[in-house]
Short mmCIF file of C-alpha atoms and ligand atoms in Angstrom, two decimals:
data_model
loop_
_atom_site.label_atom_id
_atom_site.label_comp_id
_atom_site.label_asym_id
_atom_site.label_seq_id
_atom_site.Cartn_x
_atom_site.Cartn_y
_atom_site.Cartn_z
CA UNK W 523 -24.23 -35.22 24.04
CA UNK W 524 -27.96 -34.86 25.05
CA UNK W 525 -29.06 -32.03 27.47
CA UNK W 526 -30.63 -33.42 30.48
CA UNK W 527 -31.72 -30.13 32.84
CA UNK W 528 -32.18 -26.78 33.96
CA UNK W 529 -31.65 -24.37 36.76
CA UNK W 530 -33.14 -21.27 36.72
CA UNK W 531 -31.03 -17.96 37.50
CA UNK W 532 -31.72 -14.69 37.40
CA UNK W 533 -32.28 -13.46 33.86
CA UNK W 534 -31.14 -17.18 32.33
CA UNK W 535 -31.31 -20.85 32.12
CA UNK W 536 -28.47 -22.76 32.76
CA UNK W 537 -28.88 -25.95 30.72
CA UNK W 538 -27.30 -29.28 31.96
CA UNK W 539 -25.20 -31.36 29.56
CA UNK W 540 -24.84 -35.45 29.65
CA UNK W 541 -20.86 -34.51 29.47
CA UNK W 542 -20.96 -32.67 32.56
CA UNK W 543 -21.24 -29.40 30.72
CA UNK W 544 -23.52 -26.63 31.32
CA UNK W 545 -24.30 -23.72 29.35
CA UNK W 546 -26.45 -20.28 29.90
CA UNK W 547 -29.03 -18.97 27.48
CA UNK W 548 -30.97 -15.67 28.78
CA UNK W 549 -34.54 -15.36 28.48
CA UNK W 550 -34.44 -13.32 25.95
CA UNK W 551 -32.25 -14.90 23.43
CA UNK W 552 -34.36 -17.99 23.66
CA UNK W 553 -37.69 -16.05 23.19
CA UNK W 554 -36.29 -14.05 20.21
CA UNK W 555 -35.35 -18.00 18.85
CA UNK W 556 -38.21 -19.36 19.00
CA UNK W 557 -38.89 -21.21 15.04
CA UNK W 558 -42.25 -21.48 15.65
CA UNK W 559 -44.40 -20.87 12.25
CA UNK W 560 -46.12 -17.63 13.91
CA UNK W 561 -41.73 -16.61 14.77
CA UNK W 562 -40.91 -17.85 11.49
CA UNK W 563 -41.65 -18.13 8.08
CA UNK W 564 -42.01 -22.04 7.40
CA UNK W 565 -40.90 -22.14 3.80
CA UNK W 566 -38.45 -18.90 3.57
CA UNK W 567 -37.03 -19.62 7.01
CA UNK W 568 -36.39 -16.01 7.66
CA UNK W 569 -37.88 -14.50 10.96
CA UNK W 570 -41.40 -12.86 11.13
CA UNK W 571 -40.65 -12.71 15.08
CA UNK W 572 -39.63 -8.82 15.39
CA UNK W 573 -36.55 -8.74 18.15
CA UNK W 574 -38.30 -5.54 19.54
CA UNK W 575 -41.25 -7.34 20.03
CA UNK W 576 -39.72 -9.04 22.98
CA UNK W 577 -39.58 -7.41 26.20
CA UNK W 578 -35.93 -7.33 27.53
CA UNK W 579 -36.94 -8.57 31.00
CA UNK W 580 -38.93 -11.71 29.43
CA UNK W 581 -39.35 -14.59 31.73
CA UNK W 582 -40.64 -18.27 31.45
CA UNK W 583 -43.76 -19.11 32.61
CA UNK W 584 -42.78 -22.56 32.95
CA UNK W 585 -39.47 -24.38 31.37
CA UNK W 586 -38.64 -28.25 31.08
CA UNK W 587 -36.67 -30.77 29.67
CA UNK W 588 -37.96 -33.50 28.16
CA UNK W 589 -36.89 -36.70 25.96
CA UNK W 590 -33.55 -34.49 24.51
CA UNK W 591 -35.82 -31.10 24.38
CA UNK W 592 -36.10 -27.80 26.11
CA UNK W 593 -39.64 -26.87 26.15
CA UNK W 594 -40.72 -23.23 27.21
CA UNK W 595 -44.52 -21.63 27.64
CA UNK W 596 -44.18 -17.86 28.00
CA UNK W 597 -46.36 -15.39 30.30
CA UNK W 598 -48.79 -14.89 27.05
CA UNK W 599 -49.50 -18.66 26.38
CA UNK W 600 -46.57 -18.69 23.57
CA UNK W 601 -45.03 -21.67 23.52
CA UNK W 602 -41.38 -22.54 22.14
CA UNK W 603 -39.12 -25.95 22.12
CA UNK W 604 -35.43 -26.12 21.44
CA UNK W 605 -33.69 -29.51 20.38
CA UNK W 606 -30.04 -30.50 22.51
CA UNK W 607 -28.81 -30.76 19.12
CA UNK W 608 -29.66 -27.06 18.09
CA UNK W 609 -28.87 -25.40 21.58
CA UNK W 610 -25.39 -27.25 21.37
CA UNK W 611 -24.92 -26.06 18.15
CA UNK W 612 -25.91 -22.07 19.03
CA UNK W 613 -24.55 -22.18 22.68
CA UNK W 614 -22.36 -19.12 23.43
CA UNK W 615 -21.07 -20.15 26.28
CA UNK W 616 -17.09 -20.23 25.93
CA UNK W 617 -17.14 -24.16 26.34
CA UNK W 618 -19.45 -25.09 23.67
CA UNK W 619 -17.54 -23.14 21.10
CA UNK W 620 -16.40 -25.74 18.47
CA UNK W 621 -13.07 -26.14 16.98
CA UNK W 622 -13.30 -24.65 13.65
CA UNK W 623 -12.36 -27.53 10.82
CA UNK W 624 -8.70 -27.21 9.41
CA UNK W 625 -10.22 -27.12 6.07
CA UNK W 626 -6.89 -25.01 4.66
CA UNK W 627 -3.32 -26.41 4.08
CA UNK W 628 -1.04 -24.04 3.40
CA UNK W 629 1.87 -24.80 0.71
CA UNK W 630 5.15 -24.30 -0.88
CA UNK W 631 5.89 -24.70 -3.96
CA UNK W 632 7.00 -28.02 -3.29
CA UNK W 633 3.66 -29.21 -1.73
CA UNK W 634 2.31 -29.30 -4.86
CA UNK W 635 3.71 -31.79 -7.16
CA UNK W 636 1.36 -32.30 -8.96
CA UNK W 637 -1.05 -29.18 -8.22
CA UNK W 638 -5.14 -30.20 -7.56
CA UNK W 639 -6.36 -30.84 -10.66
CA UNK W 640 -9.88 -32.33 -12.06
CA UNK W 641 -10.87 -33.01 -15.65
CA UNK W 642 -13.24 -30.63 -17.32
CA UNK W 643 -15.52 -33.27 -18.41
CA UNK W 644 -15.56 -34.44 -14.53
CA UNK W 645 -17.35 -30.60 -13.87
CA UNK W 646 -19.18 -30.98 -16.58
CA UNK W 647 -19.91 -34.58 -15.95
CA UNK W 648 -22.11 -33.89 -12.52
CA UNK W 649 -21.58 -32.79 -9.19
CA UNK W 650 -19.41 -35.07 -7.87
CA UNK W 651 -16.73 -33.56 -10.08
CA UNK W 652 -17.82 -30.19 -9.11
CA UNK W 653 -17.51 -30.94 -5.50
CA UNK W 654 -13.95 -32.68 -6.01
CA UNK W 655 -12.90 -29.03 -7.58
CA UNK W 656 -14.21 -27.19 -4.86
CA UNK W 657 -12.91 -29.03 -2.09
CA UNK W 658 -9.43 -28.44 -3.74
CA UNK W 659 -10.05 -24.77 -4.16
CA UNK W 660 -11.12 -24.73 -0.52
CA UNK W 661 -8.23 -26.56 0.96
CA UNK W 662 -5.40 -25.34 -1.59
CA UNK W 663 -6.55 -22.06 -2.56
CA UNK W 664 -5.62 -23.13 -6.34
CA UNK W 665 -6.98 -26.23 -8.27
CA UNK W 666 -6.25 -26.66 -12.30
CA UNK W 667 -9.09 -27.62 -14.35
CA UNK W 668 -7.60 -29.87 -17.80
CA UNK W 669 -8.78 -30.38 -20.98
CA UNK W 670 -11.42 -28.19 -22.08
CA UNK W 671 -12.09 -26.99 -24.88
CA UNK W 672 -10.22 -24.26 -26.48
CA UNK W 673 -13.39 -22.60 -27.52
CA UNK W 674 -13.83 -18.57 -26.45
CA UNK W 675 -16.75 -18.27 -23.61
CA UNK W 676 -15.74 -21.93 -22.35
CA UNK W 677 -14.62 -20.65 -19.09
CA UNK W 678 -17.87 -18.32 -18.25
CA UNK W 679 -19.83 -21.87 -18.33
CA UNK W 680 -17.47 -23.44 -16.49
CA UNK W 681 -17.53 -20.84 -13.67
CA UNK W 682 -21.52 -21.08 -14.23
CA UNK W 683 -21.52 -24.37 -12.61
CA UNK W 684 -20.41 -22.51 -9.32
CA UNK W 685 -22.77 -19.86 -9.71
CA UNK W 686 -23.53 -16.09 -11.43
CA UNK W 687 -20.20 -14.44 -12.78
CA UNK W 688 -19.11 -11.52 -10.97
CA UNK W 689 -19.33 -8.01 -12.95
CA UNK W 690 -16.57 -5.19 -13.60
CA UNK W 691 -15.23 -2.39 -15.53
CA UNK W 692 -13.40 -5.09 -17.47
CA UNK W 693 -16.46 -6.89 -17.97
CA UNK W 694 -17.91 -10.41 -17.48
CA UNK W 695 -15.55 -12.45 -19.56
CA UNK W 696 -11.89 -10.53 -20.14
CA UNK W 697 -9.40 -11.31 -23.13
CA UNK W 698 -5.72 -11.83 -21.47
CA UNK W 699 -4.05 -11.01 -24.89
CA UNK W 700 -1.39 -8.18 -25.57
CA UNK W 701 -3.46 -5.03 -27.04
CA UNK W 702 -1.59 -2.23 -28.74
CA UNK W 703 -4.22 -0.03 -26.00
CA UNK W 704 -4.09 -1.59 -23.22
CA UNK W 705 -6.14 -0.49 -20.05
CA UNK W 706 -4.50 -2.64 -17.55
CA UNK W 707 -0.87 -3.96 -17.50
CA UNK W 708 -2.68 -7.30 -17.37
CA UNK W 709 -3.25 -6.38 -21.51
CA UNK W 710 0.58 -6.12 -22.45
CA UNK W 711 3.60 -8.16 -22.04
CA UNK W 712 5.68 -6.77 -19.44
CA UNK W 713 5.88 -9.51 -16.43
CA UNK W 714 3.37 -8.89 -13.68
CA UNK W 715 4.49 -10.11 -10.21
CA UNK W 716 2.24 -12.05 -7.69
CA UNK W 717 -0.93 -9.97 -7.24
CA UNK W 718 -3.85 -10.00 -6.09
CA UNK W 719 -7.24 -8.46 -8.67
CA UNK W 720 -9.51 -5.63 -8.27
CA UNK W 721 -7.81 -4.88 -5.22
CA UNK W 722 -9.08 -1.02 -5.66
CA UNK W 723 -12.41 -2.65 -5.02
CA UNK W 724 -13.77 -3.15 -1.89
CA UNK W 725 -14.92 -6.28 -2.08
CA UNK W 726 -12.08 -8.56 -4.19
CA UNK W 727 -13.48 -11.04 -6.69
CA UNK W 728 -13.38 -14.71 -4.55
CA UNK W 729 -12.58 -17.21 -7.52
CA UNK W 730 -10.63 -16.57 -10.23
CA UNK W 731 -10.73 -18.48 -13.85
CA UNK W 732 -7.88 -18.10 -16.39
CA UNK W 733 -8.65 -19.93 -19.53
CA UNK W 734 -5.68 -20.59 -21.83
CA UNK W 735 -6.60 -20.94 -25.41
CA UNK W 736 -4.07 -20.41 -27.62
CA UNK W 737 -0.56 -20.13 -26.28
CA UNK W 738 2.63 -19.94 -29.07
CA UNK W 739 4.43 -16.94 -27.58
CA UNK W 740 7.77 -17.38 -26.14
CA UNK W 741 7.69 -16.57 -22.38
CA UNK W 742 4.77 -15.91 -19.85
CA UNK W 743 5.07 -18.86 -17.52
CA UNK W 744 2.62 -18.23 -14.89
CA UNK W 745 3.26 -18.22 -11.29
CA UNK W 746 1.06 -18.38 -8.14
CA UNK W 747 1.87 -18.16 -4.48
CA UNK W 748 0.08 -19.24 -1.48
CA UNK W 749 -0.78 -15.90 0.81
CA UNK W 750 -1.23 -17.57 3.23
CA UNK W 751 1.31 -19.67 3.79
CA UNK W 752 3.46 -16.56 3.42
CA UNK W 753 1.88 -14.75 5.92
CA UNK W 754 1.86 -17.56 8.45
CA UNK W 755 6.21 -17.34 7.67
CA UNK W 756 6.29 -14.01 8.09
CA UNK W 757 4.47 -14.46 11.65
CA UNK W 758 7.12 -17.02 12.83
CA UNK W 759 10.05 -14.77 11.04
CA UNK W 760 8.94 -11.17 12.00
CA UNK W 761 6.73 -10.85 14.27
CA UNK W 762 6.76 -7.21 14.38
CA UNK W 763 5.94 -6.81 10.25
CA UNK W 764 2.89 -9.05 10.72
CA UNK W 765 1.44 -6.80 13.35
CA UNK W 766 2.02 -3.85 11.02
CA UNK W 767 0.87 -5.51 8.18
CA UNK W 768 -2.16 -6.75 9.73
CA UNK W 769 -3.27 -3.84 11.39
CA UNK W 770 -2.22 -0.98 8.75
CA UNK W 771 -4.71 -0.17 6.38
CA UNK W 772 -2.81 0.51 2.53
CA UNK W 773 -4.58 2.25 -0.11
CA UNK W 774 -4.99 1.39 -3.93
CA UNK W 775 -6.43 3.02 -6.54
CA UNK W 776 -7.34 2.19 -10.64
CA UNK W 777 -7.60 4.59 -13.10
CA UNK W 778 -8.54 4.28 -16.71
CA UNK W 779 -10.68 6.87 -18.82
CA UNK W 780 -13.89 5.21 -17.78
CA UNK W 781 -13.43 3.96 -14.68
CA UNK W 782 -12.02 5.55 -10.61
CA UNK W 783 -11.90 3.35 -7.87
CA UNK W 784 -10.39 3.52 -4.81
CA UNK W 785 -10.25 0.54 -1.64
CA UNK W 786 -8.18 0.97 1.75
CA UNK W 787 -7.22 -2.64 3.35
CA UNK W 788 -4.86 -4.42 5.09
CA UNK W 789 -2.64 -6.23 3.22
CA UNK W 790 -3.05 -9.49 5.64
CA UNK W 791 -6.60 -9.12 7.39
CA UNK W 792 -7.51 -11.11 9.75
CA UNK W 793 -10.96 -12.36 10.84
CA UNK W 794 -12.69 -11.67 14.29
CA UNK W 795 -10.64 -15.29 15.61
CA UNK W 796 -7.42 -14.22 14.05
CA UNK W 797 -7.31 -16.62 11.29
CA UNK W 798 -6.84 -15.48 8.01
CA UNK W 799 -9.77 -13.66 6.09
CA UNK W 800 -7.83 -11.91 2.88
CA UNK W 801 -4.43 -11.15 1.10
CA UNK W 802 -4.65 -7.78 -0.42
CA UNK W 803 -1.99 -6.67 -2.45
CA UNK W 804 -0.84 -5.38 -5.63
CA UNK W 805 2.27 -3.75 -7.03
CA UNK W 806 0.29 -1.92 -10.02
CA UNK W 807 -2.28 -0.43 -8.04
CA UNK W 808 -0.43 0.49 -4.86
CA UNK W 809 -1.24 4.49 -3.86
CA UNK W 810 0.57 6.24 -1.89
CA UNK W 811 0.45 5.23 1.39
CA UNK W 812 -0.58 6.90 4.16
CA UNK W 813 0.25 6.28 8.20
CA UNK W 814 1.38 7.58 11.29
CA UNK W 815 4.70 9.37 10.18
CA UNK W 816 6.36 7.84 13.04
CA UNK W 817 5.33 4.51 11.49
CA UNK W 818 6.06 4.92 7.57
CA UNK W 819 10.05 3.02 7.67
CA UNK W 820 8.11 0.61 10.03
CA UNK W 821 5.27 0.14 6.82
CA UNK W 822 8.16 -0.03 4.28
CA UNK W 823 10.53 -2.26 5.89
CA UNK W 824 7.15 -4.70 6.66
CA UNK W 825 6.12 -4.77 3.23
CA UNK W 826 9.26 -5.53 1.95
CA UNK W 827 9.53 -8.55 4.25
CA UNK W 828 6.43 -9.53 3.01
CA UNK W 829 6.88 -9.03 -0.61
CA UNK W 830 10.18 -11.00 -0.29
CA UNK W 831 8.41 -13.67 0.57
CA UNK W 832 5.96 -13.89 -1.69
CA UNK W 833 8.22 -13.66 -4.49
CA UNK W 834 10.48 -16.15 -3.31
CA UNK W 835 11.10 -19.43 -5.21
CA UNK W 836 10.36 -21.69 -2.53
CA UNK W 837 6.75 -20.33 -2.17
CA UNK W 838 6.67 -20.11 -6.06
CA UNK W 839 4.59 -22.31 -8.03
CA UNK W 840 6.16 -21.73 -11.46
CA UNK W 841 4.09 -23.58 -14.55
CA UNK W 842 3.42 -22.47 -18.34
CA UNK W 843 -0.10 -22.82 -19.26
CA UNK W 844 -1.16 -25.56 -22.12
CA UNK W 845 -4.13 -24.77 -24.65
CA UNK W 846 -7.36 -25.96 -22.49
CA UNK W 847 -5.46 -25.34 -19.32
CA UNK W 848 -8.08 -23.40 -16.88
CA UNK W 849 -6.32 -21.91 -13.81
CA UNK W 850 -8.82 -21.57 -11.03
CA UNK W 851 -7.79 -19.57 -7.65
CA UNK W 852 -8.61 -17.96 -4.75
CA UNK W 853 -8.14 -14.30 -5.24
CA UNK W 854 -8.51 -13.67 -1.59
CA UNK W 855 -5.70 -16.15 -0.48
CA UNK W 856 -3.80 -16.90 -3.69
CA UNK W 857 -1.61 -14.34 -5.82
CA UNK W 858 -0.88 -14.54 -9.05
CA UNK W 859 1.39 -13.30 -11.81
CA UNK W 860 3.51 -13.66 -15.00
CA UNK W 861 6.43 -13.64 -16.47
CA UNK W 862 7.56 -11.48 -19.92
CA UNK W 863 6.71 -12.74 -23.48
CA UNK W 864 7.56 -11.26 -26.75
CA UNK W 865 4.14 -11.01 -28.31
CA UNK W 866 6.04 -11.27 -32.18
CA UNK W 867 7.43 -14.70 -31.36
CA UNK W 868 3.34 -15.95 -31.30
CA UNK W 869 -0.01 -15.30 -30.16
CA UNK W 870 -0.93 -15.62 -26.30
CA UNK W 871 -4.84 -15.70 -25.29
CA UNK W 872 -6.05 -16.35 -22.12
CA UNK W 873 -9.59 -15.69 -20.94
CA UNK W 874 -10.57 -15.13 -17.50
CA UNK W 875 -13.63 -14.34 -15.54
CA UNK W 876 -14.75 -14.02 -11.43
CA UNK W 877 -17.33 -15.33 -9.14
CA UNK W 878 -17.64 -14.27 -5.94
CA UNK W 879 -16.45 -15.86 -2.74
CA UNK W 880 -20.32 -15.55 -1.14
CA UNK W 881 -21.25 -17.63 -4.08
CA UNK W 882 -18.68 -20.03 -4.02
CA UNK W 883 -18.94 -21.01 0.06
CA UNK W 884 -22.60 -21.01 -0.95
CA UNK W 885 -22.02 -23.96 -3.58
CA UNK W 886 -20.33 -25.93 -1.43
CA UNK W 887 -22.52 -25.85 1.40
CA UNK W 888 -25.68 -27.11 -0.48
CA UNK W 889 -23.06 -29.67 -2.28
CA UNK W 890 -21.86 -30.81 1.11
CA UNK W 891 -25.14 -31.16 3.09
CA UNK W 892 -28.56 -32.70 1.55
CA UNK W 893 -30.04 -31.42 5.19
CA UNK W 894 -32.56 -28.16 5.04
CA UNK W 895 -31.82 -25.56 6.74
CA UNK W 896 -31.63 -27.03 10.21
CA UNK W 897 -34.06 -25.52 13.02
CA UNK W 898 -34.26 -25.45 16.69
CA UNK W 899 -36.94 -27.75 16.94
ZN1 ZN A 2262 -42.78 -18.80 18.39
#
């Protein structure tokens, strides 16, 4: 598709597309877009241009097409050029909005037989590996890494080759093993159903690593559940709980002697396009919730139907975890949990660490393109 004119309007330009399209873009969102080197920075690509700069009643002193390109001069001898191929990409007219990529599947338990997996020394190996596991963890929500070693701090590398390690009270890299002082219920043995972490923060860690390196105890088979598919069920099945769900916000709140934090969220949010953006929910670190009075059974009887579902076997993805076994997840999509063990029938250490979801999308953008960041002209 190549743009191929103009007509000038009040304000605007209405560009002319080769498909028969057209598209407005007002005078002063193309000024305040120009990528000219005096607009923008030419190395650090972030603008110099100051949006106050340009006067809200801006007009061309002269606008063309030419050979695929809009060219502008302005009143003060500025002049600007736009390529068809950027203008298509940044046109907000309601046409030219793309089709987002269905780069999600949601699952049941029984979509996953076998789970993603890669081989650790495939990560290690180069990127082509790396990009195989993040594609997986992008589409699935969950991808198993096999075969690494059983050494402690493996898994912190491993995350390293996504990017910097996300920080909290429980540090960078967290021991899974049952302590006799626990601050979390994560550090006993009593079962944990699906969850999601840190959800008392208010920004949830994005990827989540859980290392097994030593596993002997009888019990703990680990389970993880696709949010999102559950939520999309509960839309077809009960309407009404989705809209509560989606639209009430439910607080949580962790407490330990050296640490207070408090988030309020949705338990499904959804983005601005009404696609999922983030599964927020744990049992542990529910507070008391807090809503309309008139609404509160509603709440309950929502969550419950929600809750159900996760927890239910045919959304379950039920596995025990093998010595250099590393569980990798979206902890904004994905929940997680555990079954009981009986620490005195054998030992049980996992190790687990966080990156963040900025970090991740980040990774697999410069993986995915070799193109600089693209300008207008
Ligand atoms: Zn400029």
């Amino acid at each position: 598709v190549t743009i191929i004119d103009i007509d000038r309007e009040p304000g605007l330009l209405r560009t002319r597309w080769s498909d028969g399209r057209t598209a407005r873009f007002h005078h002063v969102w193309l000024r305040d877009n120009c990528w000219c080197t005096a607009c923008r920075h030419p190395s650090i690509h972030e603008r110099t241009l100051d949006t106050l700069a340009v006067s809200l009643d801006i007009q061309p002193a002269a606008a063309s097409v030419d050979g695929g390109l809009l060219r502008i001069e302005w009143p003060d001898g500025h002049r600007s050029e736009y390529s068809g191929e950027w203008l298509e990409e940044h046109a907000y007219e309601p046409g030219f909005a793309r089709p987002r990529p269905a780069d999600r599947t949601p699952w049941r338990s029984t979509d996953l037989e076998p789970p993603p997996e890669v081989g650790y020394g495939e990560i290690v190996a180069g990127d082509e590996g790396l990009l195989r596991w993040l594609r997986q963890l992008r589409e699935f929500g969950v991808s198993f890494v096999r075969g690494a070693p059983t050494e402690p701090g493996t898994v912190t590398a491993l995350a390293e080759r996504i990017a910097f390690l996300r920080n909290s009270n429980f540090g960078l890299l967290w021991d899974v093993v049952s302590k006799p002082v626990a601050d979390s219920l994560a550090y006993t043995s009593v079962p944990l159903t699906p969850h999601t972490d840190l959800v008392s923060r208010s920004t949830q860690p994005g990827l989540q690593f859980l290392h097994c390196l030593v596993f002997e105890a009888v019990g703990g088979d680990s389970t993880l559940v696709d949010g999102m598919a559950c939520a999309e069920e509960l839309g077809r099945r009960d309407p009404a709980a989705f809209e509560v769900l989606t639209t009430t916000p439910v607080p949580y709140r962790y407490r330990s002697p050296d640490c207070d934090v408090t988030a309020t969220s949705p338990m499904i949010r959804l983005d601005h396009r009404g696609e999922l953006d983030e599964i927020r929910y744990s049992n542990a670190l529910l507070a008391p919730l807090w809503c309309d009075p008139d609404r509160m059974p509603e709440l309950y009887r929502a969550m419950h139907a929600f809750v159900s579902l996760l927890r239910s076997p045919e959304f379950t993805l039920r596995f025990r975890l093998r010595p250099g076994d590393v569980m990798c997840f979206d902890n904004h999509r994905v929940l997680h949990g555990r079954d009981a063990f009986d620490p005195q029938s054998g030992p049980r250490h996992l190790q687990g660490c966080y990156v963040d979801r900025d970090d991740f999308l980040s990774r697999l953008r410069l993986l995915e393109s070799a193109r600089p960041v693209p300008s207008p002209a």
